[in-house]
Amino acid sequence: CALPISAQAADPDQEDDEVLAITGTLQDATALAQQLTNLGYAARSLQELPVLGFALMRLGIPGGQDVPTALYSLRQTFPTTLFDANTLYGPQAAAEPRHYAKDLIGWTEPLHECRLEVDVGLIDTVVDGGHPALKDSRVLAKNFLTSGLKPAPPDHGTAIASLIVGDPKSNTAGLVPSARLYAAAIFGLRDNDRVVGTTDAIARAIDWLGQQGVRIVNLSLSGPSNQVLRLTMERAHGSGMILIAAAGNEGPNAAPVFPAGYAPVMAVTAVDAALQPYTEANRGDYIDLAAPGVDVWSARSGRGGRYSSGTSFAAPFVAASAAVLLALEPDVSAEAMRQRLTNAARDLGSPGRDSTFGWGLLQQPAGC
């Protein structure tokens, strides 16, 4: 097996001075950390994630090494341990340009009259809980940013939160305003003003949501594939979580993005008021559903609202629909939920599932 070729410059989609390791137990992680310390690595954090069933460790790599070289060496020395880069992920939003979205999928107003007792998880930026659309909503927030990292502006998370649980009396009413929202903040702001969230933050946020009993998780974010992220999604799905992610805004010819590209995750693309696909949306056989995501009205940080576009803004429509179904049938499995949502979709494009719209346009579930 050939040694990896050292990159000329650090990969901008991963932390350039650390890697992640996964072990089965905290005891195994502690023993591994001692061995790695002797090899010049620094154990920056070590945490047991009981819902996911593994321990997660952040390792600072020795000076003079880059990430590919460190990963090659670690995988050769410890072949039974999972190591990968700490990949960076970003919110899937596009710049801002009608309140068409709910009508497009047959969403009945006012749904707030149905007091749905259901929890929804959101992994995103910090949410502006003081916004008029959210100050009276049930939002429980927790920060998962790496120590010392400045929080990213709350615009993206606030917009997604308002689409799900926005006060019906505000001008940015949510789809399921009576739901309880668990908001996990993972996105920080780098010195170059880049908004990023790390793989380990996503894993810790997922595990926290699982510990709170949250089954529906909205992931309006994307990035490259990563073994730790893949295992996180598989374990979360196996525990009963319903994972819903933005399909990506990299363009119709782009490769799949993740976590949407993983089989346990429902990938959501965006359409406009005329049922045309969002021009920047990814396409591929991993797309599950389409939902409104072009010029969607949502809250903006501070006060008021704005129109936004991107697959980020389509995903919460699916999360809200899943919330309605879960409230009516609390024991529904993740796969049964996927079947209910896709079977009810309005076919768009080529008959059956296709790479542009998946199974078609989301429809509001019956009931309440």
Short mmCIF file of N, CA and C in Angstrom, two decimals, residues 11 16 32 52-53 78 85 120 122 135 165 169 176 183 203 207 210 226 240 281 313 316 322 324:
data_model
loop_
_atom_site.label_atom_id
_atom_site.label_comp_id
_atom_site.label_asym_id
_atom_site.label_seq_id
_atom_site.Cartn_x
_atom_site.Cartn_y
_atom_site.Cartn_z
N ASP A 11 -6.40 20.84 3.34
CA ASP A 11 -7.75 20.71 2.80
C ASP A 11 -8.65 21.70 3.53
N ASP A 16 -7.04 21.25 10.04
CA ASP A 16 -5.74 20.90 9.48
C ASP A 16 -4.74 20.41 10.52
N LEU A 32 -6.25 4.06 24.61
CA LEU A 32 -5.72 4.48 23.31
C LEU A 32 -5.07 5.86 23.43
N LEU A 52 -25.11 6.80 20.66
CA LEU A 52 -24.45 6.30 19.46
C LEU A 52 -23.64 5.04 19.75
N GLY A 53 -23.36 4.78 21.01
CA GLY A 53 -22.68 3.54 21.37
C GLY A 53 -21.19 3.54 21.11
N PHE A 78 -2.98 1.08 14.24
CA PHE A 78 -4.17 0.62 14.99
C PHE A 78 -5.26 0.23 13.99
N ALA A 85 -10.58 12.30 9.40
CA ALA A 85 -10.39 13.73 9.59
C ALA A 85 -11.58 14.31 10.34
N VAL A 120 -38.74 18.07 18.12
CA VAL A 120 -37.96 18.12 16.88
C VAL A 120 -36.57 18.62 17.23
N LEU A 122 -32.87 20.23 16.00
CA LEU A 122 -32.29 21.10 14.97
C LEU A 122 -30.80 21.21 15.24
N LYS A 135 -39.79 33.91 20.67
CA LYS A 135 -39.63 34.20 22.10
C LYS A 135 -40.64 33.47 22.96
N VAL A 165 -41.18 26.05 14.24
CA VAL A 165 -41.97 26.36 15.44
C VAL A 165 -42.28 27.85 15.60
N LYS A 169 -48.83 33.78 15.57
CA LYS A 169 -49.28 35.18 15.62
C LYS A 169 -48.25 36.14 15.03
N VAL A 176 -45.31 23.69 12.67
CA VAL A 176 -45.80 22.96 13.85
C VAL A 176 -45.43 23.77 15.09
N ALA A 183 -32.55 22.79 20.03
CA ALA A 183 -31.65 23.44 19.07
C ALA A 183 -30.20 23.25 19.50
N ALA A 203 -21.63 14.86 15.90
CA ALA A 203 -21.81 13.60 16.63
C ALA A 203 -22.27 13.86 18.05
N ASP A 207 -25.95 12.81 19.70
CA ASP A 207 -26.04 11.99 20.91
C ASP A 207 -26.86 12.70 21.98
N GLY A 210 -30.48 12.40 21.14
CA GLY A 210 -30.95 11.06 21.47
C GLY A 210 -31.19 10.88 22.96
N ASN A 226 -17.46 11.31 5.50
CA ASN A 226 -16.54 11.12 6.61
C ASN A 226 -16.98 9.88 7.36
N GLY A 240 -33.53 4.65 16.17
CA GLY A 240 -34.90 5.10 15.92
C GLY A 240 -35.03 6.53 15.47
N ALA A 281 -29.54 23.20 -6.82
CA ALA A 281 -29.67 21.98 -6.02
C ALA A 281 -28.89 20.82 -6.62
N PHE A 313 -33.79 25.24 3.36
CA PHE A 313 -35.12 25.74 3.70
C PHE A 313 -36.22 24.77 3.27
N PRO A 316 -36.83 21.57 6.53
CA PRO A 316 -37.77 21.67 7.67
C PRO A 316 -39.22 21.38 7.33
N ALA A 322 -42.93 15.02 9.32
CA ALA A 322 -42.59 13.87 10.15
C ALA A 322 -43.08 14.07 11.58
N VAL A 324 -45.75 15.74 12.57
CA VAL A 324 -47.19 15.49 12.62
C VAL A 324 -47.46 13.98 12.68
#
